């Protein structure tokens, strides 16, 4: 179990940074082994992707997230497990892909780079992830067909927000927490 979160907003960096730290703390119980945040702040908008990691498959720092592709085009934040990642890895290696880690996260990232959305029917597992494509300037959020790994989102004026848990989403959006 890991925690993922992110946003595409028009908010200035200072307005969102405190929220990101709070969300990371709220999701810490989902992934106490590592925390990561990737941010792109440009003239049009700000993109933040984050993850709290529970290390299971690749315990090394090579599985750190959000994970950025070798060419920098794609950024992935991922929660779950791809059960057939070893088979996909072999297939991708035959196609010329090189790997820096032993993680299923990197296999997912390479699969997306190789096949795009066509990789989705190939995936066996339980997962939720968000993939930023800097060339297309598009965020794609995906959840497994059965919804085993949660992915809550809000599309509000001023931004699109997502998180693995509703309290984290509410904190990201800036709503007061009620218990």
mmCIF file of C-alpha atoms in Angstrom:
data_model
loop_
_atom_site.group_PDB
_atom_site.id
_atom_site.type_symbol
_atom_site.label_atom_id
_atom_site.label_comp_id
_atom_site.label_asym_id
_atom_site.label_seq_id
_atom_site.Cartn_x
_atom_site.Cartn_y
_atom_site.Cartn_z
ATOM 1 C CA UNK A 1 0.000 0.000 0.000
ATOM 2 C CA UNK A 2 1.309 3.439 -0.960
ATOM 3 C CA UNK A 3 -0.248 6.851 -1.073
ATOM 4 C CA UNK A 4 -0.356 9.032 -4.169
ATOM 5 C CA UNK A 5 -1.497 12.591 -4.622
ATOM 6 C CA UNK A 6 -1.209 15.456 -7.028
ATOM 7 C CA UNK A 7 -2.644 18.576 -8.540
ATOM 8 C CA UNK A 8 -2.646 20.754 -11.609
ATOM 9 C CA UNK A 9 -3.431 24.248 -10.413
ATOM 10 C CA UNK A 10 -3.235 27.928 -11.120
ATOM 11 C CA UNK A 11 -2.200 28.515 -7.505
ATOM 12 C CA UNK A 12 1.139 30.149 -6.746
ATOM 13 C CA UNK A 13 3.806 27.860 -5.312
ATOM 14 C CA UNK A 14 3.561 29.290 -1.808
ATOM 15 C CA UNK A 15 -0.202 28.647 -1.610
ATOM 16 C CA UNK A 16 0.067 24.933 -2.351
ATOM 17 C CA UNK A 17 3.344 23.979 -0.681
ATOM 18 C CA UNK A 18 1.907 23.828 2.862
ATOM 19 C CA UNK A 19 -0.956 21.691 1.632
ATOM 20 C CA UNK A 20 1.433 19.242 -0.026
ATOM 21 C CA UNK A 21 3.320 18.727 3.217
ATOM 22 C CA UNK A 22 0.046 18.155 5.068
ATOM 23 C CA UNK A 23 -1.127 15.623 2.471
ATOM 24 C CA UNK A 24 2.170 13.779 2.703
ATOM 25 C CA UNK A 25 1.750 13.550 6.493
ATOM 26 C CA UNK A 26 -1.858 12.361 6.126
ATOM 27 C CA UNK A 27 -0.761 9.568 3.764
ATOM 28 C CA UNK A 28 2.373 8.577 5.705
ATOM 29 C CA UNK A 29 0.635 5.507 7.182
ATOM 30 C CA UNK A 30 0.151 4.196 3.625
ATOM 31 C CA UNK A 31 3.850 4.458 2.831
ATOM 32 C CA UNK A 32 6.262 5.011 5.691
ATOM 33 C CA UNK A 33 9.415 3.963 3.792
ATOM 34 C CA UNK A 34 9.901 6.965 1.498
ATOM 35 C CA UNK A 35 8.269 10.194 0.434
ATOM 36 C CA UNK A 36 8.685 12.003 -2.856
ATOM 37 C CA UNK A 37 7.422 15.122 -4.546
ATOM 38 C CA UNK A 38 7.889 16.314 -8.123
ATOM 39 C CA UNK A 39 6.884 19.826 -9.139
ATOM 40 C CA UNK A 40 6.737 21.731 -12.408
ATOM 41 C CA UNK A 41 5.933 25.409 -12.129
ATOM 42 C CA UNK A 42 5.575 27.281 -15.412
ATOM 43 C CA UNK A 43 3.744 30.332 -16.710
ATOM 44 C CA UNK A 44 0.463 28.521 -17.379
ATOM 45 C CA UNK A 45 0.055 26.268 -14.344
ATOM 46 C CA UNK A 46 1.714 24.306 -11.575
ATOM 47 C CA UNK A 47 1.865 20.508 -11.498
ATOM 48 C CA UNK A 48 2.628 18.573 -8.325
ATOM 49 C CA UNK A 49 2.874 14.801 -8.064
ATOM 50 C CA UNK A 50 3.625 13.072 -4.781
ATOM 51 C CA UNK A 51 3.889 9.667 -3.227
ATOM 52 C CA UNK A 52 4.408 7.995 0.124
ATOM 53 C CA UNK A 53 6.061 4.633 -0.480
ATOM 54 C CA UNK A 54 5.697 1.257 1.112
ATOM 55 C CA UNK A 55 8.683 -0.644 -0.313
ATOM 56 C CA UNK A 56 7.790 -4.201 -1.233
ATOM 57 C CA UNK A 57 9.184 -5.253 -4.622
ATOM 58 C CA UNK A 58 12.307 -3.096 -4.953
ATOM 59 C CA UNK A 59 13.562 -1.960 -1.563
ATOM 60 C CA UNK A 60 16.340 0.177 -3.053
ATOM 61 C CA UNK A 61 16.213 3.919 -3.736
ATOM 62 C CA UNK A 62 15.767 2.926 -7.407
ATOM 63 C CA UNK A 63 12.041 2.605 -6.764
ATOM 64 C CA UNK A 64 11.710 6.193 -5.476
ATOM 65 C CA UNK A 65 8.680 8.083 -6.741
ATOM 66 C CA UNK A 66 7.474 10.079 -8.443
ATOM 67 C CA UNK A 67 9.552 8.358 -11.107
ATOM 68 C CA UNK A 68 10.732 10.337 -14.121
ATOM 69 C CA UNK A 69 11.456 8.678 -17.465
ATOM 70 C CA UNK A 70 15.030 8.754 -18.777
ATOM 71 C CA UNK A 71 14.152 11.424 -21.340
ATOM 72 C CA UNK A 72 12.158 13.457 -18.803
ATOM 73 C CA UNK A 73 8.935 13.303 -20.805
ATOM 74 C CA UNK A 74 6.871 11.193 -18.388
ATOM 75 C CA UNK A 75 6.478 11.404 -14.627
ATOM 76 C CA UNK A 76 4.661 8.636 -12.735
ATOM 77 C CA UNK A 77 3.217 8.368 -9.253
ATOM 78 C CA UNK A 78 1.935 4.853 -8.599
ATOM 79 C CA UNK A 79 0.146 2.888 -5.897
ATOM 80 C CA UNK A 80 -0.313 -0.841 -6.204
ATOM 81 C CA UNK A 81 1.299 -3.856 -7.722
ATOM 82 C CA UNK A 82 1.613 -5.068 -11.306
ATOM 83 C CA UNK A 83 1.522 -8.834 -10.872
ATOM 84 C CA UNK A 84 2.896 -9.600 -14.331
ATOM 85 C CA UNK A 85 5.672 -6.988 -14.219
ATOM 86 C CA UNK A 86 8.425 -9.586 -14.706
ATOM 87 C CA UNK A 87 6.888 -10.818 -17.958
ATOM 88 C CA UNK A 88 6.306 -7.255 -19.161
ATOM 89 C CA UNK A 89 9.877 -6.348 -18.257
ATOM 90 C CA UNK A 90 11.232 -9.196 -20.399
ATOM 91 C CA UNK A 91 9.023 -8.127 -23.313
ATOM 92 C CA UNK A 92 10.125 -4.496 -22.946
ATOM 93 C CA UNK A 93 13.803 -5.496 -22.753
ATOM 94 C CA UNK A 94 13.386 -7.404 -26.016
ATOM 95 C CA UNK A 95 12.095 -4.153 -27.504
ATOM 96 C CA UNK A 96 15.242 -2.345 -26.350
ATOM 97 C CA UNK A 97 14.152 -0.830 -23.026
ATOM 98 C CA UNK A 98 16.815 -0.511 -20.360
ATOM 99 C CA UNK A 99 15.971 -0.544 -16.656
ATOM 100 C CA UNK A 100 17.606 1.270 -13.738
ATOM 101 C CA UNK A 101 15.687 -0.553 -10.996
ATOM 102 C CA UNK A 102 13.914 -3.818 -10.251
ATOM 103 C CA UNK A 103 10.592 -2.090 -9.501
ATOM 104 C CA UNK A 104 7.223 -2.706 -11.073
ATOM 105 C CA UNK A 105 6.897 1.089 -11.102
ATOM 106 C CA UNK A 106 9.641 1.392 -13.685
ATOM 107 C CA UNK A 107 8.080 -1.411 -15.727
ATOM 108 C CA UNK A 108 4.810 0.545 -15.756
ATOM 109 C CA UNK A 109 6.653 3.719 -16.771
ATOM 110 C CA UNK A 110 8.502 1.942 -19.607
ATOM 111 C CA UNK A 111 5.299 0.204 -20.729
ATOM 112 C CA UNK A 112 3.548 3.577 -20.945
ATOM 113 C CA UNK A 113 6.435 5.052 -22.919
ATOM 114 C CA UNK A 114 6.442 2.108 -25.304
ATOM 115 C CA UNK A 115 2.738 1.426 -25.801
ATOM 116 C CA UNK A 116 0.974 4.480 -24.366
ATOM 117 C CA UNK A 117 -2.558 3.801 -23.151
ATOM 118 C CA UNK A 118 -2.449 0.505 -25.052
ATOM 119 C CA UNK A 119 -0.383 -0.864 -22.155
ATOM 120 C CA UNK A 120 -3.444 -0.840 -19.888
ATOM 121 C CA UNK A 121 -5.019 -4.118 -21.098
ATOM 122 C CA UNK A 122 -1.637 -5.792 -20.587
ATOM 123 C CA UNK A 123 -1.505 -4.904 -16.882
ATOM 124 C CA UNK A 124 -2.510 -7.548 -14.355
ATOM 125 C CA UNK A 125 -2.770 -6.277 -10.843
ATOM 126 C CA UNK A 126 -4.288 -3.748 -8.505
ATOM 127 C CA UNK A 127 -3.261 -0.171 -9.031
ATOM 128 C CA UNK A 128 -3.975 3.514 -9.215
ATOM 129 C CA UNK A 129 -1.566 5.900 -10.878
ATOM 130 C CA UNK A 130 -1.144 9.295 -12.453
ATOM 131 C CA UNK A 131 1.112 9.860 -15.466
ATOM 132 C CA UNK A 132 2.201 13.334 -16.548
ATOM 133 C CA UNK A 133 3.233 13.722 -20.196
ATOM 134 C CA UNK A 134 5.260 16.916 -20.539
ATOM 135 C CA UNK A 135 5.201 16.786 -24.345
ATOM 136 C CA UNK A 136 1.419 16.463 -24.596
ATOM 137 C CA UNK A 137 0.945 18.531 -21.418
ATOM 138 C CA UNK A 138 -1.553 15.973 -20.185
ATOM 139 C CA UNK A 139 -2.177 14.197 -16.909
ATOM 140 C CA UNK A 140 -3.714 10.738 -17.160
ATOM 141 C CA UNK A 141 -5.159 9.155 -14.017
ATOM 142 C CA UNK A 142 -5.868 5.422 -14.053
ATOM 143 C CA UNK A 143 -7.362 2.973 -11.591
ATOM 144 C CA UNK A 144 -7.628 -0.794 -11.943
ATOM 145 C CA UNK A 145 -10.982 -2.016 -13.256
ATOM 146 C CA UNK A 146 -12.180 -3.216 -9.847
ATOM 147 C CA UNK A 147 -11.108 -0.115 -7.941
ATOM 148 C CA UNK A 148 -9.034 -2.096 -5.477
ATOM 149 C CA UNK A 149 -6.603 0.805 -5.089
ATOM 150 C CA UNK A 150 -8.512 3.992 -4.362
ATOM 151 C CA UNK A 151 -8.222 7.202 -6.345
ATOM 152 C CA UNK A 152 -10.310 10.180 -5.280
ATOM 153 C CA UNK A 153 -10.339 13.323 -7.389
ATOM 154 C CA UNK A 154 -11.858 16.777 -7.626
ATOM 155 C CA UNK A 155 -12.062 18.953 -10.714
ATOM 156 C CA UNK A 156 -12.635 22.434 -9.345
ATOM 157 C CA UNK A 157 -12.266 25.964 -10.630
ATOM 158 C CA UNK A 158 -8.572 26.623 -10.413
ATOM 159 C CA UNK A 159 -7.388 23.028 -10.471
ATOM 160 C CA UNK A 160 -7.609 19.260 -10.723
ATOM 161 C CA UNK A 161 -6.661 17.370 -7.552
ATOM 162 C CA UNK A 162 -6.315 13.678 -6.679
ATOM 163 C CA UNK A 163 -5.277 11.525 -3.725
ATOM 164 C CA UNK A 164 -5.460 7.970 -2.409
ATOM 165 C CA UNK A 165 -7.715 8.985 0.476
ATOM 166 C CA UNK A 166 -10.548 11.452 0.871
ATOM 167 C CA UNK A 167 -9.037 13.307 3.882
ATOM 168 C CA UNK A 168 -5.846 13.843 1.869
ATOM 169 C CA UNK A 169 -7.853 15.116 -1.100
ATOM 170 C CA UNK A 170 -9.742 17.530 1.113
ATOM 171 C CA UNK A 171 -6.473 18.850 2.550
ATOM 172 C CA UNK A 172 -5.030 19.231 -0.935
ATOM 173 C CA UNK A 173 -8.066 21.177 -2.107
ATOM 174 C CA UNK A 174 -7.855 23.333 0.996
ATOM 175 C CA UNK A 175 -11.079 22.286 2.694
ATOM 176 C CA UNK A 176 -11.073 22.248 6.491
ATOM 177 C CA UNK A 177 -10.955 18.777 7.982
ATOM 178 C CA UNK A 178 -14.026 17.649 9.888
ATOM 179 C CA UNK A 179 -14.210 14.471 11.883
#
